[in-house]
Amino acid sequence: MAAFDHTDNLLGATFTDVDLRGARFVRSILSGAVMRGVDAAGADIDAPWLVEEGNTLLVNGVDVVPFVEAELNRRFPGREQRRAEDPVGLREAWAALERTWQATLERAAAMPAGTVDVSVDGEWSFAQTLRHLVMATDTWFRKAILELEEPYHPAGQPHAEYAMDGYDLSVFAAAPPYAEALEVRAGRQAMVRDYIATVTDEELSARRRNPWGPEHAVTVRSCLHTILNEEWEHLRYAVRDLDAIAAGLKG
């Protein structure tokens, strides 16, 4: 079976009468792709950045992005607050997020032993997802907002492109016990909660360096928005995979 990676350039390629059943696209750029007369029944698309900058996704001529957003907000009450602009709104947004995560942690704890380490379809396990959120918080809160020189906790889980982009993986240790990951994760949540509890409008508008592109300026507000987006997207993944695990147990 053919396999393509980042060394292959298929930009502008045309596929005609090609059978792509079962094909899998991971961390691939499909922006602007045009599909005509295709059989897309059963296709599964996950595009977490779909709503940014007014992006569209047309299916049979209909932009489905607003429908997807409305449905996700219905499934995850509080998600619609993730772009809150003022301190009060951000405090409410974070409180709603923490409530949902707490319920999800309790659900995972009630499932059979080892569930938190199960990988569904090659994705991160529940434990790895929590560890990645430690890393994401360290990036956008401790590094960007607090401007700490050594922001990362060794328990963090870097994203797949971290090493490919030339960053040092030695900062991160081998996977810690789940109990330790939970403790570090709770500490990072508390850091953000405590910061938002006293933040002012003026502080939210303060400028910082983008942690992935220091030459670009971002605001404290936008850094918090990024953290909220990371939290909700990875919670969605976690719930999706717990659902799959539960369905497998029932089957």
JSON list of C-alpha atoms in Angstrom, two decimals:
[
{"chain": "A", "resi": 1, "resn": "MET", "atom": "CA", "xyz": [0.00, 0.00, 0.00]},
{"chain": "A", "resi": 2, "resn": "ALA", "atom": "CA", "xyz": [1.40, 3.39, -0.98]},
{"chain": "A", "resi": 3, "resn": "ALA", "atom": "CA", "xyz": [2.38, 5.79, 1.80]},
{"chain": "A", "resi": 4, "resn": "PHE", "atom": "CA", "xyz": [3.19, 9.49, 1.52]},
{"chain": "A", "resi": 5, "resn": "ASP", "atom": "CA", "xyz": [4.79, 11.76, 4.12]},
{"chain": "A", "resi": 6, "resn": "HIS", "atom": "CA", "xyz": [6.08, 15.34, 4.47]},
{"chain": "A", "resi": 7, "resn": "THR", "atom": "CA", "xyz": [8.81, 14.65, 1.91]},
{"chain": "A", "resi": 8, "resn": "ASP", "atom": "CA", "xyz": [6.21, 14.15, -0.82]},
{"chain": "A", "resi": 9, "resn": "ASN", "atom": "CA", "xyz": [4.70, 17.17, -2.54]},
{"chain": "A", "resi": 10, "resn": "LEU", "atom": "CA", "xyz": [1.25, 16.51, -4.00]},
{"chain": "A", "resi": 11, "resn": "LEU", "atom": "CA", "xyz": [0.38, 20.20, -4.26]},
{"chain": "A", "resi": 12, "resn": "GLY", "atom": "CA", "xyz": [-2.01, 20.69, -7.17]},
{"chain": "A", "resi": 13, "resn": "ALA", "atom": "CA", "xyz": [-2.22, 16.97, -7.90]},
{"chain": "A", "resi": 14, "resn": "THR", "atom": "CA", "xyz": [-5.31, 15.69, -9.73]},
{"chain": "A", "resi": 15, "resn": "PHE", "atom": "CA", "xyz": [-6.91, 12.36, -8.90]},
{"chain": "A", "resi": 16, "resn": "THR", "atom": "CA", "xyz": [-9.33, 11.03, -11.51]},
{"chain": "A", "resi": 17, "resn": "ASP", "atom": "CA", "xyz": [-11.21, 7.74, -11.18]},
{"chain": "A", "resi": 18, "resn": "VAL", "atom": "CA", "xyz": [-9.01, 6.89, -8.19]},
{"chain": "A", "resi": 19, "resn": "ASP", "atom": "CA", "xyz": [-10.17, 4.58, -5.40]},
{"chain": "A", "resi": 20, "resn": "LEU", "atom": "CA", "xyz": [-9.31, 6.21, -2.05]},
{"chain": "A", "resi": 21, "resn": "ARG", "atom": "CA", "xyz": [-11.51, 4.02, 0.11]},
{"chain": "A", "resi": 22, "resn": "GLY", "atom": "CA", "xyz": [-9.90, 3.64, 3.52]},
{"chain": "A", "resi": 23, "resn": "ALA", "atom": "CA", "xyz": [-7.26, 6.27, 2.79]},
{"chain": "A", "resi": 24, "resn": "ARG", "atom": "CA", "xyz": [-6.12, 8.19, 5.87]},
{"chain": "A", "resi": 25, "resn": "PHE", "atom": "CA", "xyz": [-4.85, 11.77, 5.89]},
{"chain": "A", "resi": 26, "resn": "VAL", "atom": "CA", "xyz": [-3.03, 12.80, 9.09]},
{"chain": "A", "resi": 27, "resn": "ARG", "atom": "CA", "xyz": [-1.70, 16.34, 9.69]},
{"chain": "A", "resi": 28, "resn": "SER", "atom": "CA", "xyz": [-2.17, 16.96, 5.97]},
{"chain": "A", "resi": 29, "resn": "ILE", "atom": "CA", "xyz": [-3.10, 20.23, 4.26]},
{"chain": "A", "resi": 30, "resn": "LEU", "atom": "CA", "xyz": [-6.32, 19.80, 2.32]},
{"chain": "A", "resi": 31, "resn": "SER", "atom": "CA", "xyz": [-7.22, 23.49, 2.30]},
{"chain": "A", "resi": 32, "resn": "GLY", "atom": "CA", "xyz": [-8.71, 24.44, -1.05]},
{"chain": "A", "resi": 33, "resn": "ALA", "atom": "CA", "xyz": [-9.06, 20.83, -2.16]},
{"chain": "A", "resi": 34, "resn": "VAL", "atom": "CA", "xyz": [-11.82, 20.42, -4.75]},
{"chain": "A", "resi": 35, "resn": "MET", "atom": "CA", "xyz": [-13.81, 17.18, -4.98]},
{"chain": "A", "resi": 36, "resn": "ARG", "atom": "CA", "xyz": [-16.37, 16.72, -7.72]},
{"chain": "A", "resi": 37, "resn": "GLY", "atom": "CA", "xyz": [-18.70, 13.80, -8.28]},
{"chain": "A", "resi": 38, "resn": "VAL", "atom": "CA", "xyz": [-17.16, 11.92, -5.37]},
{"chain": "A", "resi": 39, "resn": "ASP", "atom": "CA", "xyz": [-18.64, 9.22, -3.16]},
{"chain": "A", "resi": 40, "resn": "ALA", "atom": "CA", "xyz": [-17.90, 10.58, 0.32]},
{"chain": "A", "resi": 41, "resn": "ALA", "atom": "CA", "xyz": [-20.34, 8.39, 2.23]},
{"chain": "A", "resi": 42, "resn": "GLY", "atom": "CA", "xyz": [-18.88, 7.48, 5.62]},
{"chain": "A", "resi": 43, "resn": "ALA", "atom": "CA", "xyz": [-16.03, 9.97, 5.31]},
{"chain": "A", "resi": 44, "resn": "ASP", "atom": "CA", "xyz": [-14.72, 11.22, 8.68]},
{"chain": "A", "resi": 45, "resn": "ILE", "atom": "CA", "xyz": [-13.17, 14.70, 8.72]},
{"chain": "A", "resi": 46, "resn": "ASP", "atom": "CA", "xyz": [-11.63, 16.29, 11.80]},
{"chain": "A", "resi": 47, "resn": "ALA", "atom": "CA", "xyz": [-10.47, 19.86, 11.18]},
{"chain": "A", "resi": 48, "resn": "PRO", "atom": "CA", "xyz": [-10.01, 21.71, 14.51]},
{"chain": "A", "resi": 49, "resn": "TRP", "atom": "CA", "xyz": [-9.03, 25.00, 12.85]},
{"chain": "A", "resi": 50, "resn": "LEU", "atom": "CA", "xyz": [-12.03, 25.04, 10.54]},
{"chain": "A", "resi": 51, "resn": "VAL", "atom": "CA", "xyz": [-13.73, 28.04, 12.14]},
{"chain": "A", "resi": 52, "resn": "GLU", "atom": "CA", "xyz": [-10.67, 30.27, 12.21]},
{"chain": "A", "resi": 53, "resn": "GLU", "atom": "CA", "xyz": [-10.46, 33.36, 10.01]},
{"chain": "A", "resi": 54, "resn": "GLY", "atom": "CA", "xyz": [-13.82, 32.79, 8.38]},
{"chain": "A", "resi": 55, "resn": "ASN", "atom": "CA", "xyz": [-12.92, 29.45, 6.80]},
{"chain": "A", "resi": 56, "resn": "THR", "atom": "CA", "xyz": [-15.60, 27.53, 4.92]},
{"chain": "A", "resi": 57, "resn": "LEU", "atom": "CA", "xyz": [-16.29, 23.90, 4.12]},
{"chain": "A", "resi": 58, "resn": "LEU", "atom": "CA", "xyz": [-18.72, 23.42, 1.27]},
{"chain": "A", "resi": 59, "resn": "VAL", "atom": "CA", "xyz": [-20.67, 20.19, 0.94]},
{"chain": "A", "resi": 60, "resn": "ASN", "atom": "CA", "xyz": [-22.94, 20.15, -2.12]},
{"chain": "A", "resi": 61, "resn": "GLY", "atom": "CA", "xyz": [-22.63, 23.94, -2.21]},
{"chain": "A", "resi": 62, "resn": "VAL", "atom": "CA", "xyz": [-23.62, 24.44, 1.44]},
{"chain": "A", "resi": 63, "resn": "ASP", "atom": "CA", "xyz": [-21.18, 25.89, 3.98]},
{"chain": "A", "resi": 64, "resn": "VAL", "atom": "CA", "xyz": [-21.47, 23.40, 6.85]},
{"chain": "A", "resi": 65, "resn": "VAL", "atom": "CA", "xyz": [-19.16, 25.19, 9.30]},
{"chain": "A", "resi": 66, "resn": "PRO", "atom": "CA", "xyz": [-21.94, 27.07, 11.14]},
{"chain": "A", "resi": 67, "resn": "PHE", "atom": "CA", "xyz": [-23.89, 23.83, 11.56]},
{"chain": "A", "resi": 68, "resn": "VAL", "atom": "CA", "xyz": [-20.85, 22.00, 12.91]},
{"chain": "A", "resi": 69, "resn": "GLU", "atom": "CA", "xyz": [-20.11, 24.81, 15.36]},
{"chain": "A", "resi": 70, "resn": "ALA", "atom": "CA", "xyz": [-23.70, 24.93, 16.61]},
{"chain": "A", "resi": 71, "resn": "GLU", "atom": "CA", "xyz": [-23.78, 21.18, 17.13]},
{"chain": "A", "resi": 72, "resn": "LEU", "atom": "CA", "xyz": [-20.46, 21.11, 19.00]},
{"chain": "A", "resi": 73, "resn": "ASN", "atom": "CA", "xyz": [-21.67, 23.93, 21.25]},
{"chain": "A", "resi": 74, "resn": "ARG", "atom": "CA", "xyz": [-24.83, 21.92, 21.93]},
{"chain": "A", "resi": 75, "resn": "ARG", "atom": "CA", "xyz": [-22.84, 18.82, 22.81]},
{"chain": "A", "resi": 76, "resn": "PHE", "atom": "CA", "xyz": [-20.36, 20.71, 24.99]},
{"chain": "A", "resi": 77, "resn": "PRO", "atom": "CA", "xyz": [-22.16, 23.42, 26.98]},
{"chain": "A", "resi": 78, "resn": "GLY", "atom": "CA", "xyz": [-19.76, 26.25, 27.75]},
{"chain": "A", "resi": 79, "resn": "ARG", "atom": "CA", "xyz": [-17.70, 25.75, 24.60]},
{"chain": "A", "resi": 80, "resn": "GLU", "atom": "CA", "xyz": [-19.37, 28.79, 23.03]},
{"chain": "A", "resi": 81, "resn": "GLN", "atom": "CA", "xyz": [-17.68, 30.94, 25.69]},
{"chain": "A", "resi": 82, "resn": "ARG", "atom": "CA", "xyz": [-14.14, 30.08, 24.62]},
{"chain": "A", "resi": 83, "resn": "ARG", "atom": "CA", "xyz": [-13.64, 33.42, 22.85]},
{"chain": "A", "resi": 84, "resn": "ALA", "atom": "CA", "xyz": [-14.82, 35.57, 25.77]},
{"chain": "A", "resi": 85, "resn": "GLU", "atom": "CA", "xyz": [-13.17, 38.99, 25.64]},
{"chain": "A", "resi": 86, "resn": "ASP", "atom": "CA", "xyz": [-13.48, 40.41, 29.15]},
{"chain": "A", "resi": 87, "resn": "PRO", "atom": "CA", "xyz": [-12.28, 39.12, 32.55]},
{"chain": "A", "resi": 88, "resn": "VAL", "atom": "CA", "xyz": [-15.76, 38.11, 33.74]},
{"chain": "A", "resi": 89, "resn": "GLY", "atom": "CA", "xyz": [-16.46, 36.19, 30.54]},
{"chain": "A", "resi": 90, "resn": "LEU", "atom": "CA", "xyz": [-13.09, 34.44, 30.70]},
{"chain": "A", "resi": 91, "resn": "ARG", "atom": "CA", "xyz": [-13.69, 33.40, 34.30]},
{"chain": "A", "resi": 92, "resn": "GLU", "atom": "CA", "xyz": [-17.06, 31.94, 33.33]},
{"chain": "A", "resi": 93, "resn": "ALA", "atom": "CA", "xyz": [-15.50, 30.23, 30.32]},
{"chain": "A", "resi": 94, "resn": "TRP", "atom": "CA", "xyz": [-12.78, 28.61, 32.41]},
{"chain": "A", "resi": 95, "resn": "ALA", "atom": "CA", "xyz": [-15.23, 27.50, 35.11]},
{"chain": "A", "resi": 96, "resn": "ALA", "atom": "CA", "xyz": [-17.46, 25.82, 32.49]},
{"chain": "A", "resi": 97, "resn": "LEU", "atom": "CA", "xyz": [-14.45, 24.10, 30.97]},
{"chain": "A", "resi": 98, "resn": "GLU", "atom": "CA", "xyz": [-13.21, 22.78, 34.31]},
{"chain": "A", "resi": 99, "resn": "ARG", "atom": "CA", "xyz": [-16.66, 21.41, 35.17]},
{"chain": "A", "resi": 100, "resn": "THR", "atom": "CA", "xyz": [-16.78, 19.50, 31.91]},
{"chain": "A", "resi": 101, "resn": "TRP", "atom": "CA", "xyz": [-13.26, 18.15, 32.34]},
{"chain": "A", "resi": 102, "resn": "GLN", "atom": "CA", "xyz": [-14.05, 17.06, 35.90]},
{"chain": "A", "resi": 103, "resn": "ALA", "atom": "CA", "xyz": [-17.04, 15.08, 34.68]},
{"chain": "A", "resi": 104, "resn": "THR", "atom": "CA", "xyz": [-14.88, 13.51, 31.97]},
{"chain": "A", "resi": 105, "resn": "LEU", "atom": "CA", "xyz": [-12.16, 12.57, 34.48]},
{"chain": "A", "resi": 106, "resn": "GLU", "atom": "CA", "xyz": [-14.79, 10.92, 36.67]},
{"chain": "A", "resi": 107, "resn": "ARG", "atom": "CA", "xyz": [-16.14, 9.01, 33.69]},
{"chain": "A", "resi": 108, "resn": "ALA", "atom": "CA", "xyz": [-12.67, 7.73, 32.79]},
{"chain": "A", "resi": 109, "resn": "ALA", "atom": "CA", "xyz": [-12.03, 6.73, 36.41]},
{"chain": "A", "resi": 110, "resn": "ALA", "atom": "CA", "xyz": [-15.22, 4.68, 36.47]},
{"chain": "A", "resi": 111, "resn": "MET", "atom": "CA", "xyz": [-14.20, 2.67, 33.40]},
{"chain": "A", "resi": 112, "resn": "PRO", "atom": "CA", "xyz": [-12.14, -0.55, 33.58]},
{"chain": "A", "resi": 113, "resn": "ALA", "atom": "CA", "xyz": [-8.56, -0.33, 34.77]},
{"chain": "A", "resi": 114, "resn": "GLY", "atom": "CA", "xyz": [-6.15, 0.62, 32.00]},
{"chain": "A", "resi": 115, "resn": "THR", "atom": "CA", "xyz": [-8.73, 2.59, 30.03]},
{"chain": "A", "resi": 116, "resn": "VAL", "atom": "CA", "xyz": [-6.71, 5.82, 30.35]},
{"chain": "A", "resi": 117, "resn": "ASP", "atom": "CA", "xyz": [-3.80, 4.19, 28.49]},
{"chain": "A", "resi": 118, "resn": "VAL", "atom": "CA", "xyz": [-5.84, 2.82, 25.59]},
{"chain": "A", "resi": 119, "resn": "SER", "atom": "CA", "xyz": [-5.12, 4.32, 22.17]},
{"chain": "A", "resi": 120, "resn": "VAL", "atom": "CA", "xyz": [-8.06, 4.42, 19.77]},
{"chain": "A", "resi": 121, "resn": "ASP", "atom": "CA", "xyz": [-7.16, 4.25, 16.09]},
{"chain": "A", "resi": 122, "resn": "GLY", "atom": "CA", "xyz": [-3.59, 5.37, 16.74]},
{"chain": "A", "resi": 123, "resn": "GLU", "atom": "CA", "xyz": [-4.60, 8.56, 18.56]},
{"chain": "A", "resi": 124, "resn": "TRP", "atom": "CA", "xyz": [-3.29, 9.70, 21.94]},
{"chain": "A", "resi": 125, "resn": "SER", "atom": "CA", "xyz": [-4.60, 7.86, 24.96]},
{"chain": "A", "resi": 126, "resn": "PHE", "atom": "CA", "xyz": [-6.59, 9.72, 27.61]},
{"chain": "A", "resi": 127, "resn": "ALA", "atom": "CA", "xyz": [-3.46, 10.01, 29.76]},
{"chain": "A", "resi": 128, "resn": "GLN", "atom": "CA", "xyz": [-1.42, 11.35, 26.86]},
{"chain": "A", "resi": 129, "resn": "THR", "atom": "CA", "xyz": [-4.11, 13.92, 26.10]},
{"chain": "A", "resi": 130, "resn": "LEU", "atom": "CA", "xyz": [-3.92, 15.24, 29.67]},
{"chain": "A", "resi": 131, "resn": "ARG", "atom": "CA", "xyz": [-0.14, 15.37, 29.42]},
{"chain": "A", "resi": 132, "resn": "HIS", "atom": "CA", "xyz": [-0.36, 17.28, 26.15]},
{"chain": "A", "resi": 133, "resn": "LEU", "atom": "CA", "xyz": [-2.61, 19.86, 27.80]},
{"chain": "A", "resi": 134, "resn": "VAL", "atom": "CA", "xyz": [0.12, 20.33, 30.41]},
{"chain": "A", "resi": 135, "resn": "MET", "atom": "CA", "xyz": [2.51, 21.08, 27.57]},
{"chain": "A", "resi": 136, "resn": "ALA", "atom": "CA", "xyz": [0.02, 23.39, 25.85]},
{"chain": "A", "resi": 137, "resn": "THR", "atom": "CA", "xyz": [-0.57, 25.33, 29.07]},
{"chain": "A", "resi": 138, "resn": "ASP", "atom": "CA", "xyz": [3.17, 25.60, 29.63]},
{"chain": "A", "resi": 139, "resn": "THR", "atom": "CA", "xyz": [3.57, 26.96, 26.10]},
{"chain": "A", "resi": 140, "resn": "TRP", "atom": "CA", "xyz": [0.81, 29.56, 26.06]},
{"chain": "A", "resi": 141, "resn": "PHE", "atom": "CA", "xyz": [0.63, 30.44, 29.75]},
{"chain": "A", "resi": 142, "resn": "ARG", "atom": "CA", "xyz": [4.01, 29.89, 31.37]},
{"chain": "A", "resi": 143, "resn": "LYS", "atom": "CA", "xyz": [6.12, 30.65, 28.29]},
{"chain": "A", "resi": 144, "resn": "ALA", "atom": "CA", "xyz": [3.99, 33.23, 26.48]},
{"chain": "A", "resi": 145, "resn": "ILE", "atom": "CA", "xyz": [2.06, 35.03, 29.21]},
{"chain": "A", "resi": 146, "resn": "LEU", "atom": "CA", "xyz": [4.42, 34.65, 32.19]},
{"chain": "A", "resi": 147, "resn": "GLU", "atom": "CA", "xyz": [7.53, 34.72, 29.95]},
{"chain": "A", "resi": 148, "resn": "LEU", "atom": "CA", "xyz": [9.36, 32.08, 31.98]},
{"chain": "A", "resi": 149, "resn": "GLU", "atom": "CA", "xyz": [12.73, 30.93, 30.69]},
{"chain": "A", "resi": 150, "resn": "GLU", "atom": "CA", "xyz": [12.09, 27.27, 31.53]},
{"chain": "A", "resi": 151, "resn": "PRO", "atom": "CA", "xyz": [8.33, 26.84, 31.21]},
{"chain": "A", "resi": 152, "resn": "TYR", "atom": "CA", "xyz": [8.00, 23.11, 30.55]},
{"chain": "A", "resi": 153, "resn": "HIS", "atom": "CA", "xyz": [7.21, 20.37, 33.03]},
{"chain": "A", "resi": 154, "resn": "PRO", "atom": "CA", "xyz": [8.86, 17.03, 32.13]},
{"chain": "A", "resi": 155, "resn": "ALA", "atom": "CA", "xyz": [5.48, 15.29, 32.35]},
{"chain": "A", "resi": 156, "resn": "GLY", "atom": "CA", "xyz": [4.22, 17.20, 29.30]},
{"chain": "A", "resi": 157, "resn": "GLN", "atom": "CA", "xyz": [3.46, 15.50, 25.99]},
{"chain": "A", "resi": 158, "resn": "PRO", "atom": "CA", "xyz": [4.70, 17.49, 22.97]},
{"chain": "A", "resi": 159, "resn": "HIS", "atom": "CA", "xyz": [2.78, 17.51, 19.70]},
{"chain": "A", "resi": 160, "resn": "ALA", "atom": "CA", "xyz": [3.97, 15.37, 16.81]},
{"chain": "A", "resi": 161, "resn": "GLU", "atom": "CA", "xyz": [5.69, 18.20, 14.95]},
{"chain": "A", "resi": 162, "resn": "TYR", "atom": "CA", "xyz": [7.73, 19.35, 17.96]},
{"chain": "A", "resi": 163, "resn": "ALA", "atom": "CA", "xyz": [10.84, 17.34, 17.12]},
{"chain": "A", "resi": 164, "resn": "MET", "atom": "CA", "xyz": [10.44, 17.83, 13.35]},
{"chain": "A", "resi": 165, "resn": "ASP", "atom": "CA", "xyz": [10.49, 21.60, 13.95]},
{"chain": "A", "resi": 166, "resn": "GLY", "atom": "CA", "xyz": [13.86, 21.30, 15.66]},
{"chain": "A", "resi": 167, "resn": "TYR", "atom": "CA", "xyz": [12.84, 21.56, 19.32]},
{"chain": "A", "resi": 168, "resn": "ASP", "atom": "CA", "xyz": [14.60, 19.59, 22.04]},
{"chain": "A", "resi": 169, "resn": "LEU", "atom": "CA", "xyz": [12.60, 16.57, 23.18]},
{"chain": "A", "resi": 170, "resn": "SER", "atom": "CA", "xyz": [14.95, 15.94, 26.11]},
{"chain": "A", "resi": 171, "resn": "VAL", "atom": "CA", "xyz": [12.93, 18.49, 28.09]},
{"chain": "A", "resi": 172, "resn": "PHE", "atom": "CA", "xyz": [10.21, 15.86, 28.40]},
{"chain": "A", "resi": 173, "resn": "ALA", "atom": "CA", "xyz": [10.68, 12.71, 30.45]},
{"chain": "A", "resi": 174, "resn": "ALA", "atom": "CA", "xyz": [9.26, 9.28, 29.81]},
{"chain": "A", "resi": 175, "resn": "ALA", "atom": "CA", "xyz": [5.55, 8.91, 30.51]},
{"chain": "A", "resi": 176, "resn": "PRO", "atom": "CA", "xyz": [4.92, 9.38, 34.23]},
{"chain": "A", "resi": 177, "resn": "PRO", "atom": "CA", "xyz": [2.40, 7.33, 36.23]},
{"chain": "A", "resi": 178, "resn": "TYR", "atom": "CA", "xyz": [-1.17, 8.44, 35.58]},
{"chain": "A", "resi": 179, "resn": "ALA", "atom": "CA", "xyz": [-1.56, 9.72, 39.14]},
{"chain": "A", "resi": 180, "resn": "GLU", "atom": "CA", "xyz": [1.42, 12.02, 38.66]},
{"chain": "A", "resi": 181, "resn": "ALA", "atom": "CA", "xyz": [0.09, 13.26, 35.33]},
{"chain": "A", "resi": 182, "resn": "LEU", "atom": "CA", "xyz": [-3.24, 14.05, 37.01]},
{"chain": "A", "resi": 183, "resn": "GLU", "atom": "CA", "xyz": [-1.47, 16.00, 39.74]},
{"chain": "A", "resi": 184, "resn": "VAL", "atom": "CA", "xyz": [0.59, 18.08, 37.30]},
{"chain": "A", "resi": 185, "resn": "ARG", "atom": "CA", "xyz": [-2.45, 18.67, 35.13]},
{"chain": "A", "resi": 186, "resn": "ALA", "atom": "CA", "xyz": [-4.50, 19.88, 38.11]},
{"chain": "A", "resi": 187, "resn": "GLY", "atom": "CA", "xyz": [-1.69, 22.24, 39.04]},
{"chain": "A", "resi": 188, "resn": "ARG", "atom": "CA", "xyz": [-1.62, 23.77, 35.57]},
{"chain": "A", "resi": 189, "resn": "GLN", "atom": "CA", "xyz": [-5.41, 24.23, 35.61]},
{"chain": "A", "resi": 190, "resn": "ALA", "atom": "CA", "xyz": [-5.12, 26.00, 38.96]},
{"chain": "A", "resi": 191, "resn": "MET", "atom": "CA", "xyz": [-2.44, 28.34, 37.57]},
{"chain": "A", "resi": 192, "resn": "VAL", "atom": "CA", "xyz": [-4.73, 29.50, 34.79]},
{"chain": "A", "resi": 193, "resn": "ARG", "atom": "CA", "xyz": [-7.74, 29.71, 37.10]},
{"chain": "A", "resi": 194, "resn": "ASP", "atom": "CA", "xyz": [-5.84, 31.86, 39.62]},
{"chain": "A", "resi": 195, "resn": "TYR", "atom": "CA", "xyz": [-4.51, 34.14, 36.89]},
{"chain": "A", "resi": 196, "resn": "ILE", "atom": "CA", "xyz": [-7.91, 34.70, 35.31]},
{"chain": "A", "resi": 197, "resn": "ALA", "atom": "CA", "xyz": [-9.43, 35.36, 38.74]},
{"chain": "A", "resi": 198, "resn": "THR", "atom": "CA", "xyz": [-7.57, 38.67, 39.03]},
{"chain": "A", "resi": 199, "resn": "VAL", "atom": "CA", "xyz": [-6.70, 39.61, 35.44]},
{"chain": "A", "resi": 200, "resn": "THR", "atom": "CA", "xyz": [-7.78, 43.06, 34.22]},
{"chain": "A", "resi": 201, "resn": "ASP", "atom": "CA", "xyz": [-8.83, 44.34, 30.81]},
{"chain": "A", "resi": 202, "resn": "GLU", "atom": "CA", "xyz": [-5.56, 46.22, 30.59]},
{"chain": "A", "resi": 203, "resn": "GLU", "atom": "CA", "xyz": [-3.54, 43.08, 31.30]},
{"chain": "A", "resi": 204, "resn": "LEU", "atom": "CA", "xyz": [-5.54, 41.13, 28.71]},
{"chain": "A", "resi": 205, "resn": "SER", "atom": "CA", "xyz": [-4.51, 43.65, 26.05]},
{"chain": "A", "resi": 206, "resn": "ALA", "atom": "CA", "xyz": [-0.81, 43.48, 26.97]},
{"chain": "A", "resi": 207, "resn": "ARG", "atom": "CA", "xyz": [1.50, 42.31, 24.21]},
{"chain": "A", "resi": 208, "resn": "ARG", "atom": "CA", "xyz": [3.55, 39.14, 24.34]},
{"chain": "A", "resi": 209, "resn": "ARG", "atom": "CA", "xyz": [5.75, 37.16, 21.92]},
{"chain": "A", "resi": 210, "resn": "ASN", "atom": "CA", "xyz": [4.16, 34.26, 20.08]},
{"chain": "A", "resi": 211, "resn": "PRO", "atom": "CA", "xyz": [5.85, 31.18, 21.61]},
{"chain": "A", "resi": 212, "resn": "TRP", "atom": "CA", "xyz": [6.17, 29.53, 18.18]},
{"chain": "A", "resi": 213, "resn": "GLY", "atom": "CA", "xyz": [7.17, 32.72, 16.35]},
{"chain": "A", "resi": 214, "resn": "PRO", "atom": "CA", "xyz": [8.78, 35.24, 18.74]},
{"chain": "A", "resi": 215, "resn": "GLU", "atom": "CA", "xyz": [8.97, 37.82, 15.97]},
{"chain": "A", "resi": 216, "resn": "HIS", "atom": "CA", "xyz": [5.18, 38.02, 16.01]},
{"chain": "A", "resi": 217, "resn": "ALA", "atom": "CA", "xyz": [3.25, 39.77, 18.77]},
{"chain": "A", "resi": 218, "resn": "VAL", "atom": "CA", "xyz": [0.14, 38.35, 20.41]},
{"chain": "A", "resi": 219, "resn": "THR", "atom": "CA", "xyz": [-1.99, 39.59, 23.29]},
{"chain": "A", "resi": 220, "resn": "VAL", "atom": "CA", "xyz": [-2.51, 37.93, 26.64]},
{"chain": "A", "resi": 221, "resn": "ARG", "atom": "CA", "xyz": [-6.18, 37.62, 25.64]},
{"chain": "A", "resi": 222, "resn": "SER", "atom": "CA", "xyz": [-5.33, 35.71, 22.47]},
{"chain": "A", "resi": 223, "resn": "CYS", "atom": "CA", "xyz": [-3.00, 33.40, 24.43]},
{"chain": "A", "resi": 224, "resn": "LEU", "atom": "CA", "xyz": [-5.88, 32.56, 26.78]},
{"chain": "A", "resi": 225, "resn": "HIS", "atom": "CA", "xyz": [-8.14, 31.98, 23.80]},
{"chain": "A", "resi": 226, "resn": "THR", "atom": "CA", "xyz": [-5.60, 29.53, 22.41]},
{"chain": "A", "resi": 227, "resn": "ILE", "atom": "CA", "xyz": [-5.51, 27.66, 25.72]},
{"chain": "A", "resi": 228, "resn": "LEU", "atom": "CA", "xyz": [-9.31, 27.48, 25.77]},
{"chain": "A", "resi": 229, "resn": "ASN", "atom": "CA", "xyz": [-9.38, 26.21, 22.19]},
{"chain": "A", "resi": 230, "resn": "GLU", "atom": "CA", "xyz": [-6.76, 23.56, 22.98]},
{"chain": "A", "resi": 231, "resn": "GLU", "atom": "CA", "xyz": [-8.74, 22.47, 26.02]},
{"chain": "A", "resi": 232, "resn": "TRP", "atom": "CA", "xyz": [-12.07, 22.13, 24.23]},
{"chain": "A", "resi": 233, "resn": "GLU", "atom": "CA", "xyz": [-10.64, 20.41, 21.15]},
{"chain": "A", "resi": 234, "resn": "HIS", "atom": "CA", "xyz": [-8.74, 17.83, 23.18]},
{"chain": "A", "resi": 235, "resn": "LEU", "atom": "CA", "xyz": [-11.71, 17.28, 25.44]},
{"chain": "A", "resi": 236, "resn": "ARG", "atom": "CA", "xyz": [-13.72, 16.53, 22.31]},
{"chain": "A", "resi": 237, "resn": "TYR", "atom": "CA", "xyz": [-11.11, 13.98, 21.23]},
{"chain": "A", "resi": 238, "resn": "ALA", "atom": "CA", "xyz": [-11.04, 12.43, 24.70]},
{"chain": "A", "resi": 239, "resn": "VAL", "atom": "CA", "xyz": [-14.83, 12.06, 24.84]},
{"chain": "A", "resi": 240, "resn": "ARG", "atom": "CA", "xyz": [-14.88, 10.64, 21.31]},
{"chain": "A", "resi": 241, "resn": "ASP", "atom": "CA", "xyz": [-12.35, 7.96, 22.27]},
{"chain": "A", "resi": 242, "resn": "LEU", "atom": "CA", "xyz": [-14.00, 7.13, 25.59]},
{"chain": "A", "resi": 243, "resn": "ASP", "atom": "CA", "xyz": [-17.21, 6.62, 23.64]},
{"chain": "A", "resi": 244, "resn": "ALA", "atom": "CA", "xyz": [-15.40, 4.25, 21.27]},
{"chain": "A", "resi": 245, "resn": "ILE", "atom": "CA", "xyz": [-13.86, 2.33, 24.16]},
{"chain": "A", "resi": 246, "resn": "ALA", "atom": "CA", "xyz": [-17.23, 2.07, 25.91]},
{"chain": "A", "resi": 247, "resn": "ALA", "atom": "CA", "xyz": [-18.89, 0.87, 22.72]},
{"chain": "A", "resi": 248, "resn": "GLY", "atom": "CA", "xyz": [-16.19, -1.79, 22.31]},
{"chain": "A", "resi": 249, "resn": "LEU", "atom": "CA", "xyz": [-16.75, -3.02, 25.85]},
{"chain": "A", "resi": 250, "resn": "LYS", "atom": "CA", "xyz": [-20.49, -3.31, 25.23]},
{"chain": "A", "resi": 251, "resn": "GLY", "atom": "CA", "xyz": [-19.90, -5.12, 21.96]}
]
